[in-house]
Every structure is written in C-alpha cells, then in structure tokens.
mmCIF file of C-alpha atoms in Angstrom:
data_model
loop_
_atom_site.group_PDB
_atom_site.id
_atom_site.type_symbol
_atom_site.label_atom_id
_atom_site.label_comp_id
_atom_site.label_asym_id
_atom_site.label_seq_id
_atom_site.Cartn_x
_atom_site.Cartn_y
_atom_site.Cartn_z
ATOM 1 C CA MET S 983 24.295 29.970 -21.176
ATOM 2 C CA ARG S 984 21.787 27.123 -21.075
ATOM 3 C CA ARG S 985 20.950 25.943 -17.635
ATOM 4 C CA GLY S 986 21.119 22.265 -16.764
ATOM 5 C CA ARG S 987 17.992 20.300 -16.010
ATOM 6 C CA PRO S 988 16.764 20.622 -12.401
ATOM 7 C CA ARG S 989 17.575 17.677 -10.188
ATOM 8 C CA GLU S 990 14.706 15.213 -10.022
ATOM 9 C CA PHE S 991 12.996 15.097 -6.626
ATOM 10 C CA ASP S 992 13.569 11.769 -4.863
ATOM 11 C CA ARG S 993 10.407 11.369 -2.814
ATOM 12 C CA GLU S 994 11.506 8.094 -1.196
ATOM 13 C CA LYS S 995 14.766 9.599 0.042
ATOM 14 C CA ALA S 996 12.958 12.719 1.229
ATOM 15 C CA LEU S 997 10.526 10.579 3.234
ATOM 16 C CA THR S 998 13.424 8.671 4.814
ATOM 17 C CA ASP S 999 15.143 11.944 5.735
ATOM 18 C CA ALA S 1000 11.904 13.248 7.232
ATOM 19 C CA MET S 1001 11.448 10.042 9.238
ATOM 20 C CA LEU S 1002 14.942 10.374 10.712
ATOM 21 C CA LEU S 1003 14.293 13.997 11.617
ATOM 22 C CA PHE S 1004 10.967 13.254 13.287
ATOM 23 C CA TRP S 1005 12.610 10.297 15.025
ATOM 24 C CA ARG S 1006 15.321 12.531 16.453
ATOM 25 C CA LYS S 1007 13.253 15.598 17.355
ATOM 26 C CA GLY S 1008 9.603 14.539 17.595
ATOM 27 C CA PHE S 1009 6.590 16.071 15.867
ATOM 28 C CA HIS S 1010 6.285 19.397 17.685
ATOM 29 C CA ALA S 1011 10.005 20.209 17.796
ATOM 30 C CA THR S 1012 10.407 19.583 14.063
ATOM 31 C CA SER S 1013 9.604 22.798 12.227
ATOM 32 C CA LEU S 1014 8.732 23.248 8.577
ATOM 33 C CA ARG S 1015 12.065 25.003 8.139
ATOM 34 C CA ASP S 1016 13.817 21.964 9.672
ATOM 35 C CA LEU S 1017 12.034 19.716 7.202
ATOM 36 C CA GLY S 1018 12.834 21.961 4.252
ATOM 37 C CA ASP S 1019 16.508 22.032 5.189
ATOM 38 C CA ALA S 1020 16.701 18.279 5.802
ATOM 39 C CA LEU S 1021 14.887 17.398 2.593
ATOM 40 C CA GLY S 1022 16.613 20.086 0.539
ATOM 41 C CA ILE S 1023 13.368 21.541 -0.803
ATOM 42 C CA ARG S 1024 11.329 24.725 -0.475
ATOM 43 C CA MET S 1025 7.972 24.851 1.297
ATOM 44 C CA PRO S 1026 5.834 24.803 -1.894
ATOM 45 C CA SER S 1027 7.629 21.639 -3.019
ATOM 46 C CA LEU S 1028 7.202 20.051 0.404
ATOM 47 C CA TYR S 1029 3.470 20.727 0.366
ATOM 48 C CA ALA S 1030 3.176 19.502 -3.208
ATOM 49 C CA ALA S 1031 4.948 16.246 -2.367
ATOM 50 C CA PHE S 1032 3.412 15.451 1.031
ATOM 51 C CA GLY S 1033 0.445 17.741 1.596
ATOM 52 C CA SER S 1034 1.292 18.964 5.094
ATOM 53 C CA LYS S 1035 3.605 18.426 8.032
ATOM 54 C CA GLU S 1036 0.939 16.223 9.614
ATOM 55 C CA ALA S 1037 0.575 14.060 6.520
ATOM 56 C CA LEU S 1038 4.346 13.781 6.209
ATOM 57 C CA PHE S 1039 4.605 12.610 9.822
ATOM 58 C CA VAL S 1040 1.940 9.955 9.240
ATOM 59 C CA GLU S 1041 3.866 8.684 6.216
ATOM 60 C CA ALA S 1042 7.092 8.737 8.226
ATOM 61 C CA VAL S 1043 5.517 6.594 10.958
ATOM 62 C CA ASP S 1044 4.275 4.155 8.314
ATOM 63 C CA LEU S 1045 7.786 3.910 6.868
ATOM 64 C CA TYR S 1046 9.196 3.381 10.361
ATOM 65 C CA MET S 1047 6.765 0.524 10.927
ATOM 66 C CA GLN S 1048 7.750 -1.069 7.620
ATOM 67 C CA LEU S 1049 11.390 -0.975 8.701
ATOM 68 C CA THR S 1050 10.422 -2.370 12.089
ATOM 69 C CA GLN S 1051 8.715 -5.298 10.421
ATOM 70 C CA ALA S 1052 11.745 -6.046 8.266
ATOM 71 C CA LEU S 1053 14.278 -5.720 11.092
ATOM 72 C CA LEU S 1054 12.413 -6.942 14.165
ATOM 73 C CA TRP S 1055 9.006 -8.527 13.687
ATOM 74 C CA ARG S 1056 10.348 -11.097 11.262
ATOM 75 C CA HIS S 1057 11.879 -12.976 14.192
ATOM 76 C CA LEU S 1058 8.378 -13.843 15.371
ATOM 77 C CA LEU S 1059 7.740 -15.686 12.114
ATOM 78 C CA GLU S 1060 11.148 -17.193 11.429
ATOM 79 C CA ILE S 1061 11.815 -18.927 14.768
ATOM 80 C CA ALA S 1062 10.019 -22.157 15.573
ATOM 81 C CA TRP S 1063 9.114 -21.742 19.243
ATOM 82 C CA ALA S 1064 7.417 -18.672 20.653
ATOM 83 C CA ARG S 1065 9.694 -18.318 23.674
ATOM 84 C CA GLU S 1066 12.807 -18.212 21.497
ATOM 85 C CA ALA S 1067 11.052 -15.927 19.012
ATOM 86 C CA ILE S 1068 10.119 -13.415 21.719
ATOM 87 C CA ARG S 1069 13.611 -13.540 23.185
ATOM 88 C CA GLU S 1070 15.220 -12.861 19.813
ATOM 89 C CA LEU S 1071 12.717 -10.084 19.111
ATOM 90 C CA LEU S 1072 13.692 -8.357 22.359
ATOM 91 C CA LEU S 1073 17.421 -8.811 21.767
ATOM 92 C CA ALA S 1074 17.121 -7.578 18.180
ATOM 93 C CA THR S 1075 15.172 -4.555 19.416
ATOM 94 C CA ALA S 1076 17.893 -3.784 21.944
ATOM 95 C CA ARG S 1077 20.609 -4.139 19.266
ATOM 96 C CA GLU S 1078 18.799 -1.997 16.734
ATOM 97 C CA LEU S 1079 17.700 0.775 19.077
ATOM 98 C CA THR S 1080 21.217 1.225 20.481
ATOM 99 C CA ASN S 1081 22.748 1.368 16.990
ATOM 100 C CA GLN S 1082 23.857 4.986 16.902
ATOM 101 C CA THR S 1083 25.522 4.735 13.501
ATOM 102 C CA ALA S 1084 22.397 3.840 11.520
ATOM 103 C CA HIS S 1085 19.742 6.131 13.012
ATOM 104 C CA PRO S 1086 18.756 8.020 16.175
ATOM 105 C CA VAL S 1087 18.776 5.830 19.287
ATOM 106 C CA GLY S 1088 15.552 4.702 20.897
ATOM 107 C CA CYS S 1089 12.162 3.975 19.355
ATOM 108 C CA MET S 1090 10.494 6.686 17.291
ATOM 109 C CA VAL S 1091 7.003 5.482 18.218
ATOM 110 C CA THR S 1092 7.567 4.696 21.883
ATOM 111 C CA PHE S 1093 9.249 8.018 22.595
ATOM 112 C CA ALA S 1094 6.703 10.078 20.654
ATOM 113 C CA THR S 1095 4.797 12.378 22.997
ATOM 114 C CA ILE S 1096 1.026 12.649 22.614
ATOM 115 C CA ASP S 1097 -0.678 15.835 23.788
ATOM 116 C CA GLU S 1098 -3.911 17.718 23.238
ATOM 117 C CA ASP S 1099 -2.318 20.127 20.754
ATOM 118 C CA MET S 1100 -1.463 17.382 18.274
ATOM 119 C CA PRO S 1101 -3.537 16.907 15.120
ATOM 120 C CA ASP S 1102 -5.842 13.893 15.279
ATOM 121 C CA ALA S 1103 -4.052 12.169 12.388
ATOM 122 C CA VAL S 1104 -0.714 12.379 14.207
ATOM 123 C CA VAL S 1105 -2.167 10.995 17.441
ATOM 124 C CA ALA S 1106 -3.848 8.167 15.528
ATOM 125 C CA ALA S 1107 -0.627 7.274 13.715
ATOM 126 C CA ILE S 1108 1.311 7.000 16.984
ATOM 127 C CA ARG S 1109 -1.373 5.021 18.809
ATOM 128 C CA ASN S 1110 -1.986 2.681 15.886
ATOM 129 C CA ALA S 1111 1.728 1.953 15.653
ATOM 130 C CA ARG S 1112 1.877 1.110 19.358
ATOM 131 C CA ARG S 1113 -1.161 -1.136 19.022
ATOM 132 C CA ALA S 1114 0.500 -2.873 16.093
ATOM 133 C CA TRP S 1115 3.392 -3.897 18.349
ATOM 134 C CA LEU S 1116 0.955 -5.427 20.824
ATOM 135 C CA LYS S 1117 -1.011 -7.172 18.081
ATOM 136 C CA VAL S 1118 1.966 -8.772 16.393
ATOM 137 C CA ILE S 1119 3.175 -10.174 19.710
ATOM 138 C CA ARG S 1120 -0.304 -11.397 20.684
ATOM 139 C CA ASP S 1121 -0.794 -13.043 17.282
ATOM 140 C CA ARG S 1122 2.446 -14.988 17.715
ATOM 141 C CA LEU S 1123 1.485 -16.089 21.200
ATOM 142 C CA GLU S 1124 -1.943 -17.216 20.011
ATOM 143 C CA ILE S 1125 -0.118 -19.510 17.601
ATOM 144 C CA ALA S 1126 1.824 -20.805 20.598
ATOM 145 C CA VAL S 1127 -1.498 -21.586 22.299
ATOM 146 C CA HIS S 1128 -2.706 -23.464 19.221
ATOM 147 C CA GLU S 1129 0.531 -25.461 19.112
ATOM 148 C CA GLY S 1130 0.419 -26.274 22.831
ATOM 149 C CA GLU S 1131 3.384 -24.162 23.877
ATOM 150 C CA LEU S 1132 1.162 -21.942 26.045
ATOM 151 C CA ALA S 1133 -1.758 -23.000 28.178
ATOM 152 C CA GLY S 1134 -4.488 -20.740 26.794
ATOM 153 C CA SER S 1135 -5.569 -17.383 25.354
ATOM 154 C CA ALA S 1136 -5.692 -15.700 28.760
ATOM 155 C CA GLU S 1137 -2.038 -16.531 29.283
ATOM 156 C CA ALA S 1138 -1.176 -15.332 25.772
ATOM 157 C CA ASP S 1139 -3.000 -12.051 26.397
ATOM 158 C CA ARG S 1140 -1.155 -11.384 29.671
ATOM 159 C CA LEU S 1141 2.200 -12.222 28.130
ATOM 160 C CA SER S 1142 1.581 -10.101 25.050
ATOM 161 C CA HIS S 1143 0.942 -7.013 27.197
ATOM 162 C CA PHE S 1144 3.967 -7.794 29.326
ATOM 163 C CA TYR S 1145 6.397 -8.252 26.436
ATOM 164 C CA ALA S 1146 4.984 -5.247 24.558
ATOM 165 C CA ALA S 1147 5.762 -3.245 27.700
ATOM 166 C CA ILE S 1148 9.310 -4.630 27.675
ATOM 167 C CA VAL S 1149 9.698 -3.509 24.047
ATOM 168 C CA GLN S 1150 8.571 -0.007 25.031
ATOM 169 C CA SER S 1151 10.910 -0.001 28.012
ATOM 170 C CA ILE S 1152 13.829 -0.969 25.776
ATOM 171 C CA GLY S 1153 12.986 1.939 23.485
ATOM 172 C CA ILE S 1154 12.838 4.464 26.308
ATOM 173 C CA GLN S 1155 15.981 3.250 28.052
ATOM 174 C CA ALA S 1156 17.920 3.110 24.778
ATOM 175 C CA HIS S 1157 16.924 6.715 24.127
ATOM 176 C CA ASP S 1158 18.169 7.637 27.583
ATOM 177 C CA GLY S 1159 21.580 6.088 26.939
ATOM 178 C CA ALA S 1160 21.334 2.478 28.117
ATOM 179 C CA SER S 1161 23.890 0.180 26.467
ATOM 180 C CA TYR S 1162 23.100 -3.034 24.661
ATOM 181 C CA SER S 1163 24.626 -5.085 27.476
ATOM 182 C CA GLU S 1164 22.378 -3.349 30.009
ATOM 183 C CA LEU S 1165 19.319 -4.000 27.880
ATOM 184 C CA GLU S 1166 20.420 -7.590 27.337
ATOM 185 C CA GLY S 1167 20.232 -8.056 31.101
ATOM 186 C CA ILE S 1168 16.654 -6.743 31.095
ATOM 187 C CA VAL S 1169 15.757 -9.216 28.352
ATOM 188 C CA GLY S 1170 17.139 -12.055 30.451
ATOM 189 C CA LEU S 1171 14.967 -11.050 33.399
ATOM 190 C CA ALA S 1172 11.946 -10.631 31.144
ATOM 191 C CA MET S 1173 12.330 -14.115 29.724
ATOM 192 C CA ALA S 1174 12.456 -15.540 33.246
ATOM 193 C CA ALA S 1175 8.783 -14.559 33.462
ATOM 194 C CA TRP S 1176 7.871 -17.041 30.702
ATOM 195 C CA PRO S 1177 5.563 -19.747 32.113
ATOM 196 C CA ALA S 1178 7.476 -22.880 33.100
ATOM 197 C CA ARG S 1179 4.814 -25.300 31.933
ATOM 198 C CA GLY S 1180 4.546 -26.140 28.298
ATOM 199 C CA ILE S 1181 8.058 -25.001 27.347
ATOM 200 C CA ARG S 1182 9.434 -27.038 24.523
ATOM 201 C CA HIS S 1183 12.827 -26.920 22.899
ATOM 202 C CA ARG S 1184 13.610 -26.796 19.197
ATOM 203 C CA SER S 1185 15.205 -30.226 19.356
ATOM 204 C CA GLU S 1186 11.891 -31.789 20.410
ATOM 205 C CA PRO S 1187 9.468 -33.140 17.774
#
C-alpha cells in the first residue's frame, strides 16, 4: 500500500504553540519533551526548524511583542491625547491579560523569571521586551511634550516609568487571579496621578 504524503510542517503555527507554552510555564519549566508534544514534532525536527530551545524562546518573545503591538500599543498612536491614550492602553492591557479563553492569563514578559542559569540570549530577549514597553510609552509622552500636553521631558520621563510599572503590575496581578474590574480600579487610581496642568480634552482645538 502506498503511503500518503507526510503532513507539511506549519512553522508559524508551531511558533504560536511554543509561545503559548512558554507563556504558561516559563523558560525553565518548559522541557524539550513539552515542546515536542505541543508542537507535534520530534526533537530532530524541532532543532531543524528552530535551532535550539533558547532560539525558539527568543522567537516566541518576538512573536509575543508583535501581538502586543497589534493589540495594545496601537492605542498610543490611534488616540489623539496622551492621557486618553495611556488610559486606554492600561484598560486594554487589563482586558487582554485577564482573557482566559484566548491565552494564558498575565503577561509573558513581565512574569518571566530571570536568573543566572539562563542563557544570555534568553535574558536579553526578556529585558529587551521590557525596555520596549518603557520606550513606546516614553515616545508617546515625548509627543505630548511637543504638543504642549505635558510640561517637559523630565515630566514625560517620570510618567513613562510610572505607567510602565503599572503595566507590569497589571500583568503580575492578572497572573495571580485579579479580575478585570479589580484592575480597572487600579487604572483609575493610576490616571489620577496624571499632572493636572496642561490637560486638554479631545473636543478642544
């Protein structure tokens, strides 16, 4: 009997499955056997497709950041005023990270543990992703300075660190079981820290 053709390997789907597994279990707790089972491939095929567990994790973090940009960061570009943009970013983060039907709860990058036993490439991927969150917030707030919504770069720098910390807090608390309504309350308190001077509303010219 003639055998059918082997099923073509879907690298994009395999990378998504690996991302979800790393997201749920973390780098160290995810074994090669776990990855092989989740991706439905043997170890030689896994190495041929991705090179190593470390390289696969780095790719998974990159994919996660692409999804983050599409789901969350876009609010910073689509909303006219920085205060409203930051507020919607935080609310969208809370909604997405408590969405148990689409993916593991919490933030893959925020909850990732860094230790001395991790390969350098894995540590760099995690730290670069965290820095990217800070940068995208700071960049938006620098625009707010240019447009007169914030007083100056020093204020934008302080606020960017503060709201990046709120994003990380949302990720950790979502992972630990906080509900969207609980996180929504945190967002409200965080937005109360926005400087009173210079606030403009979308209805203003």
